[in-house]
Amino acid sequence: SDFPKESGPRQDGCLSVIAFSTGVDAMPILERLTESEDHRLRHVAAEALVRANAPNLDALLQRLVGDKDEYVRGFAQDNLRRRHPEDYRQDLIDALSGRGPISRSVALGILAEKPLSGTEEALEAFIRRDEEENRHNPTLRYYAAKSLWKLTGRTLEYDRGLATDRKYPWEK
């Protein structure tokens, strides 16, 4: 990689090329880059490996959860949660109440994509609480309702606040 020799926009360009290098031949190089001294290289290499669904991705992400850079650590943690939400069920439920290591928005994004049985009550409680606390911004309620719909087939109505043009997932 020419990354260390470059600077400014050319270095940024190198990072972009690395981030989108998902060919089979790139996998060993990307894995080596996740051990680079530069946190930006570690992060973009991890992004490319996630995008390519590398064969040993879970082990690699587990290793990066211990990375010295907060951003790389967070990226690895979020991707492990997205790949295996069932392993983080209680953390996802806690996030809906504003507790635990996962943000509400990340938890709801995960649950809308891969809903988990057993989270229905927490999702409904989140919607009702968010209607009171955050009336004019229904974005997170939308994701909670989408997850409930995927889990139960039930169409849960919620206050759309000012976003009345946002369709329910079941309206598409």
PDB file of C-alpha atoms in Angstrom:
ATOM      1  CA  SER A   1       0.000   0.000   0.000  1.00  0.00           C
ATOM      2  CA  ASP A   2       1.219   3.494  -0.840  1.00  0.00           C
ATOM      3  CA  PHE A   3      -0.752   4.906   2.074  1.00  0.00           C
ATOM      4  CA  PRO A   4       2.231   5.836   4.316  1.00  0.00           C
ATOM      5  CA  LYS A   5       4.032   7.590   1.440  1.00  0.00           C
ATOM      6  CA  GLU A   6       1.078   9.807   0.570  1.00  0.00           C
ATOM      7  CA  SER A   7      -0.529  12.764   2.317  1.00  0.00           C
ATOM      8  CA  GLY A   8      -3.737  14.788   2.242  1.00  0.00           C
ATOM      9  CA  PRO A   9      -6.273  13.923  -0.448  1.00  0.00           C
ATOM     10  CA  ARG A  10      -4.016  11.251  -1.978  1.00  0.00           C
ATOM     11  CA  GLN A  11      -3.866   9.468   1.379  1.00  0.00           C
ATOM     12  CA  ASP A  12      -7.652   9.751   1.678  1.00  0.00           C
ATOM     13  CA  GLY A  13      -7.909   8.236  -1.812  1.00  0.00           C
ATOM     14  CA  CYS A  14      -5.767   5.298  -0.710  1.00  0.00           C
ATOM     15  CA  LEU A  15      -8.136   4.734   2.205  1.00  0.00           C
ATOM     16  CA  SER A  16     -11.130   4.764  -0.152  1.00  0.00           C
ATOM     17  CA  VAL A  17      -9.524   2.222  -2.466  1.00  0.00           C
ATOM     18  CA  ILE A  18      -8.727  -0.046   0.486  1.00  0.00           C
ATOM     19  CA  ALA A  19     -12.252   0.270   1.911  1.00  0.00           C
ATOM     20  CA  PHE A  20     -13.784  -0.991  -1.339  1.00  0.00           C
ATOM     21  CA  SER A  21     -11.232  -3.714  -2.074  1.00  0.00           C
ATOM     22  CA  THR A  22     -13.340  -6.804  -1.578  1.00  0.00           C
ATOM     23  CA  GLY A  23     -11.844  -9.244  -4.078  1.00  0.00           C
ATOM     24  CA  VAL A  24     -10.656 -12.661  -2.948  1.00  0.00           C
ATOM     25  CA  ASP A  25      -7.022 -11.704  -3.592  1.00  0.00           C
ATOM     26  CA  ALA A  26      -7.372  -8.680  -1.308  1.00  0.00           C
ATOM     27  CA  MET A  27      -8.451 -10.681   1.771  1.00  0.00           C
ATOM     28  CA  PRO A  28      -4.951 -11.566   3.087  1.00  0.00           C
ATOM     29  CA  ILE A  29      -3.772  -7.983   2.538  1.00  0.00           C
ATOM     30  CA  LEU A  30      -6.827  -6.556   4.304  1.00  0.00           C
ATOM     31  CA  GLU A  31      -6.314  -8.914   7.228  1.00  0.00           C
ATOM     32  CA  ARG A  32      -2.718  -7.704   7.572  1.00  0.00           C
ATOM     33  CA  LEU A  33      -3.906  -4.090   7.418  1.00  0.00           C
ATOM     34  CA  THR A  34      -6.161  -4.693  10.441  1.00  0.00           C
ATOM     35  CA  GLU A  35      -2.901  -4.981  12.390  1.00  0.00           C
ATOM     36  CA  SER A  36      -1.460  -1.708  11.081  1.00  0.00           C
ATOM     37  CA  GLU A  37      -0.199   0.977  13.463  1.00  0.00           C
ATOM     38  CA  ASP A  38      -2.531   3.463  11.772  1.00  0.00           C
ATOM     39  CA  HIS A  39      -6.068   3.288  13.159  1.00  0.00           C
ATOM     40  CA  ARG A  40      -7.522   4.557   9.860  1.00  0.00           C
ATOM     41  CA  LEU A  41      -6.022   1.622   7.973  1.00  0.00           C
ATOM     42  CA  ARG A  42      -7.312  -0.825  10.590  1.00  0.00           C
ATOM     43  CA  HIS A  43     -10.795   0.654  10.275  1.00  0.00           C
ATOM     44  CA  VAL A  44     -11.071   0.729   6.469  1.00  0.00           C
ATOM     45  CA  ALA A  45      -9.600  -2.769   6.216  1.00  0.00           C
ATOM     46  CA  ALA A  46     -12.229  -3.992   8.689  1.00  0.00           C
ATOM     47  CA  GLU A  47     -14.947  -2.218   6.667  1.00  0.00           C
ATOM     48  CA  ALA A  48     -13.821  -3.978   3.496  1.00  0.00           C
ATOM     49  CA  LEU A  49     -13.699  -7.355   5.244  1.00  0.00           C
ATOM     50  CA  VAL A  50     -17.243  -6.837   6.565  1.00  0.00           C
ATOM     51  CA  ARG A  51     -18.436  -5.769   3.117  1.00  0.00           C
ATOM     52  CA  ALA A  52     -16.817  -8.883   1.586  1.00  0.00           C
ATOM     53  CA  ASN A  53     -18.169 -11.128   4.366  1.00  0.00           C
ATOM     54  CA  ALA A  54     -14.686 -12.557   4.839  1.00  0.00           C
ATOM     55  CA  PRO A  55     -14.590 -16.238   5.827  1.00  0.00           C
ATOM     56  CA  ASN A  56     -13.022 -15.612   9.257  1.00  0.00           C
ATOM     57  CA  LEU A  57     -14.880 -12.361   9.883  1.00  0.00           C
ATOM     58  CA  ASP A  58     -16.214 -13.203  13.345  1.00  0.00           C
ATOM     59  CA  ALA A  59     -12.739 -14.045  14.686  1.00  0.00           C
ATOM     60  CA  LEU A  60     -11.316 -10.891  13.145  1.00  0.00           C
ATOM     61  CA  LEU A  61     -14.080  -8.722  14.651  1.00  0.00           C
ATOM     62  CA  GLN A  62     -13.579 -10.399  18.038  1.00  0.00           C
ATOM     63  CA  ARG A  63      -9.905  -9.424  17.878  1.00  0.00           C
ATOM     64  CA  LEU A  64     -10.756  -5.834  16.884  1.00  0.00           C
ATOM     65  CA  VAL A  65     -13.139  -5.486  19.843  1.00  0.00           C
ATOM     66  CA  GLY A  66      -9.910  -5.157  21.841  1.00  0.00           C
ATOM     67  CA  ASP A  67      -8.389  -2.524  19.525  1.00  0.00           C
ATOM     68  CA  LYS A  68      -6.727   0.499  21.137  1.00  0.00           C
ATOM     69  CA  ASP A  69      -8.761   2.902  18.956  1.00  0.00           C
ATOM     70  CA  GLU A  70     -12.280   3.621  20.201  1.00  0.00           C
ATOM     71  CA  TYR A  71     -13.716   3.965  16.675  1.00  0.00           C
ATOM     72  CA  VAL A  72     -12.258   0.629  15.497  1.00  0.00           C
ATOM     73  CA  ARG A  73     -13.507  -1.052  18.689  1.00  0.00           C
ATOM     74  CA  GLY A  74     -16.992   0.383  18.225  1.00  0.00           C
ATOM     75  CA  PHE A  75     -17.093  -0.667  14.576  1.00  0.00           C
ATOM     76  CA  ALA A  76     -16.144  -4.238  15.514  1.00  0.00           C
ATOM     77  CA  GLN A  77     -18.653  -4.382  18.377  1.00  0.00           C
ATOM     78  CA  ASP A  78     -21.522  -3.017  16.269  1.00  0.00           C
ATOM     79  CA  ASN A  79     -20.811  -5.467  13.464  1.00  0.00           C
ATOM     80  CA  LEU A  80     -20.670  -8.449  15.804  1.00  0.00           C
ATOM     81  CA  ARG A  81     -24.014  -7.366  17.239  1.00  0.00           C
ATOM     82  CA  ARG A  82     -25.486  -7.035  13.744  1.00  0.00           C
ATOM     83  CA  ARG A  83     -24.178 -10.439  12.700  1.00  0.00           C
ATOM     84  CA  HIS A  84     -25.276 -12.241  15.883  1.00  0.00           C
ATOM     85  CA  PRO A  85     -28.027 -10.253  17.590  1.00  0.00           C
ATOM     86  CA  GLU A  86     -29.180 -13.315  19.530  1.00  0.00           C
ATOM     87  CA  ASP A  87     -25.887 -13.221  21.469  1.00  0.00           C
ATOM     88  CA  TYR A  88     -26.676  -9.654  22.558  1.00  0.00           C
ATOM     89  CA  ARG A  89     -30.411 -10.029  23.271  1.00  0.00           C
ATOM     90  CA  GLN A  90     -30.317  -8.522  26.779  1.00  0.00           C
ATOM     91  CA  ASP A  91     -28.052  -5.660  25.700  1.00  0.00           C
ATOM     92  CA  LEU A  92     -30.504  -4.859  22.878  1.00  0.00           C
ATOM     93  CA  ILE A  93     -33.472  -4.947  25.270  1.00  0.00           C
ATOM     94  CA  ASP A  94     -31.594  -2.769  27.776  1.00  0.00           C
ATOM     95  CA  ALA A  95     -30.778  -0.271  25.013  1.00  0.00           C
ATOM     96  CA  LEU A  96     -34.491   0.249  24.368  1.00  0.00           C
ATOM     97  CA  SER A  97     -34.716   1.575  27.936  1.00  0.00           C
ATOM     98  CA  GLY A  98     -31.633   3.751  27.480  1.00  0.00           C
ATOM     99  CA  ARG A  99     -29.352   1.466  29.483  1.00  0.00           C
ATOM    100  CA  GLY A 100     -26.373  -0.647  28.565  1.00  0.00           C
ATOM    101  CA  PRO A 101     -23.541  -0.459  26.060  1.00  0.00           C
ATOM    102  CA  ILE A 102     -25.640  -0.133  22.885  1.00  0.00           C
ATOM    103  CA  SER A 103     -27.329   3.088  21.760  1.00  0.00           C
ATOM    104  CA  ARG A 104     -31.063   3.026  21.110  1.00  0.00           C
ATOM    105  CA  SER A 105     -30.602   3.878  17.449  1.00  0.00           C
ATOM    106  CA  VAL A 106     -28.095   1.056  16.883  1.00  0.00           C
ATOM    107  CA  ALA A 107     -30.276  -1.426  18.785  1.00  0.00           C
ATOM    108  CA  LEU A 108     -33.382  -0.474  16.815  1.00  0.00           C
ATOM    109  CA  GLY A 109     -31.500  -0.680  13.524  1.00  0.00           C
ATOM    110  CA  ILE A 110     -30.345  -4.187  14.416  1.00  0.00           C
ATOM    111  CA  LEU A 111     -33.798  -5.279  15.567  1.00  0.00           C
ATOM    112  CA  ALA A 112     -35.515  -3.829  12.479  1.00  0.00           C
ATOM    113  CA  GLU A 113     -33.102  -5.790  10.295  1.00  0.00           C
ATOM    114  CA  LYS A 114     -33.043  -9.016  12.354  1.00  0.00           C
ATOM    115  CA  PRO A 115     -35.926  -9.018  14.840  1.00  0.00           C
ATOM    116  CA  LEU A 116     -35.513 -11.223  17.903  1.00  0.00           C
ATOM    117  CA  SER A 117     -38.329 -13.127  19.479  1.00  0.00           C
ATOM    118  CA  GLY A 118     -38.709 -12.104  23.107  1.00  0.00           C
ATOM    119  CA  THR A 119     -38.151  -8.397  22.452  1.00  0.00           C
ATOM    120  CA  GLU A 120     -41.780  -7.568  21.650  1.00  0.00           C
ATOM    121  CA  GLU A 121     -42.685  -6.196  25.079  1.00  0.00           C
ATOM    122  CA  ALA A 122     -39.582  -4.004  25.221  1.00  0.00           C
ATOM    123  CA  LEU A 123     -40.273  -2.683  21.696  1.00  0.00           C
ATOM    124  CA  GLU A 124     -43.858  -1.756  22.555  1.00  0.00           C
ATOM    125  CA  ALA A 125     -42.755  -0.094  25.803  1.00  0.00           C
ATOM    126  CA  PHE A 126     -40.141   1.856  23.850  1.00  0.00           C
ATOM    127  CA  ILE A 127     -42.737   3.106  21.358  1.00  0.00           C
ATOM    128  CA  ARG A 128     -45.095   4.319  24.091  1.00  0.00           C
ATOM    129  CA  ARG A 129     -42.293   6.001  26.047  1.00  0.00           C
ATOM    130  CA  ASP A 130     -40.850   7.622  22.923  1.00  0.00           C
ATOM    131  CA  GLU A 131     -44.280   8.980  21.955  1.00  0.00           C
ATOM    132  CA  GLU A 132     -44.253  10.970  25.185  1.00  0.00           C
ATOM    133  CA  GLU A 133     -40.584  11.942  25.309  1.00  0.00           C
ATOM    134  CA  ASN A 134     -39.857  12.589  21.648  1.00  0.00           C
ATOM    135  CA  ARG A 135     -43.215  13.340  20.083  1.00  0.00           C
ATOM    136  CA  HIS A 136     -42.084  15.164  16.935  1.00  0.00           C
ATOM    137  CA  ASN A 137     -39.436  12.684  15.826  1.00  0.00           C
ATOM    138  CA  PRO A 138     -40.923   9.255  15.090  1.00  0.00           C
ATOM    139  CA  THR A 139     -37.850   7.812  13.368  1.00  0.00           C
ATOM    140  CA  LEU A 140     -36.930   5.390  16.134  1.00  0.00           C
ATOM    141  CA  ARG A 141     -40.584   4.438  16.649  1.00  0.00           C
ATOM    142  CA  TYR A 142     -40.702   3.502  12.981  1.00  0.00           C
ATOM    143  CA  TYR A 143     -37.863   0.988  13.428  1.00  0.00           C
ATOM    144  CA  ALA A 144     -39.455  -0.438  16.571  1.00  0.00           C
ATOM    145  CA  ALA A 145     -42.782  -0.839  14.745  1.00  0.00           C
ATOM    146  CA  LYS A 146     -41.004  -2.446  11.791  1.00  0.00           C
ATOM    147  CA  SER A 147     -39.391  -4.990  14.099  1.00  0.00           C
ATOM    148  CA  LEU A 148     -42.716  -5.747  15.798  1.00  0.00           C
ATOM    149  CA  TRP A 149     -44.396  -6.151  12.430  1.00  0.00           C
ATOM    150  CA  LYS A 150     -41.730  -8.607  11.260  1.00  0.00           C
ATOM    151  CA  LEU A 151     -41.989 -10.567  14.525  1.00  0.00           C
ATOM    152  CA  THR A 152     -45.750 -10.689  14.921  1.00  0.00           C
ATOM    153  CA  GLY A 153     -47.348  -9.552  11.671  1.00  0.00           C
ATOM    154  CA  ARG A 154     -49.202  -7.040  13.818  1.00  0.00           C
ATOM    155  CA  THR A 155     -49.485  -3.455  12.641  1.00  0.00           C
ATOM    156  CA  LEU A 156     -48.816  -1.313  15.672  1.00  0.00           C
ATOM    157  CA  GLU A 157     -49.973   2.250  15.227  1.00  0.00           C
ATOM    158  CA  TYR A 158     -47.761   4.961  16.692  1.00  0.00           C
ATOM    159  CA  ASP A 159     -47.633   8.738  16.703  1.00  0.00           C
ATOM    160  CA  ARG A 160     -45.864   9.845  13.536  1.00  0.00           C
ATOM    161  CA  GLY A 161     -45.284  13.342  14.862  1.00  0.00           C
ATOM    162  CA  LEU A 162     -44.351  15.705  12.058  1.00  0.00           C
ATOM    163  CA  ALA A 163     -43.274  12.919   9.694  1.00  0.00           C
ATOM    164  CA  THR A 164     -46.727  12.000   8.427  1.00  0.00           C
ATOM    165  CA  ASP A 165     -45.346  11.100   4.995  1.00  0.00           C
ATOM    166  CA  ARG A 166     -43.238   8.218   6.362  1.00  0.00           C
ATOM    167  CA  LYS A 167     -44.872   4.938   5.376  1.00  0.00           C
ATOM    168  CA  TYR A 168     -45.171   2.016   7.713  1.00  0.00           C
ATOM    169  CA  PRO A 169     -43.079  -1.002   6.677  1.00  0.00           C
ATOM    170  CA  TRP A 170     -46.244  -2.956   5.910  1.00  0.00           C
ATOM    171  CA  GLU A 171     -47.527  -0.234   3.537  1.00  0.00           C
ATOM    172  CA  LYS A 172     -44.759  -0.792   0.964  1.00  0.00           C
TER     173      LYS A 172
END
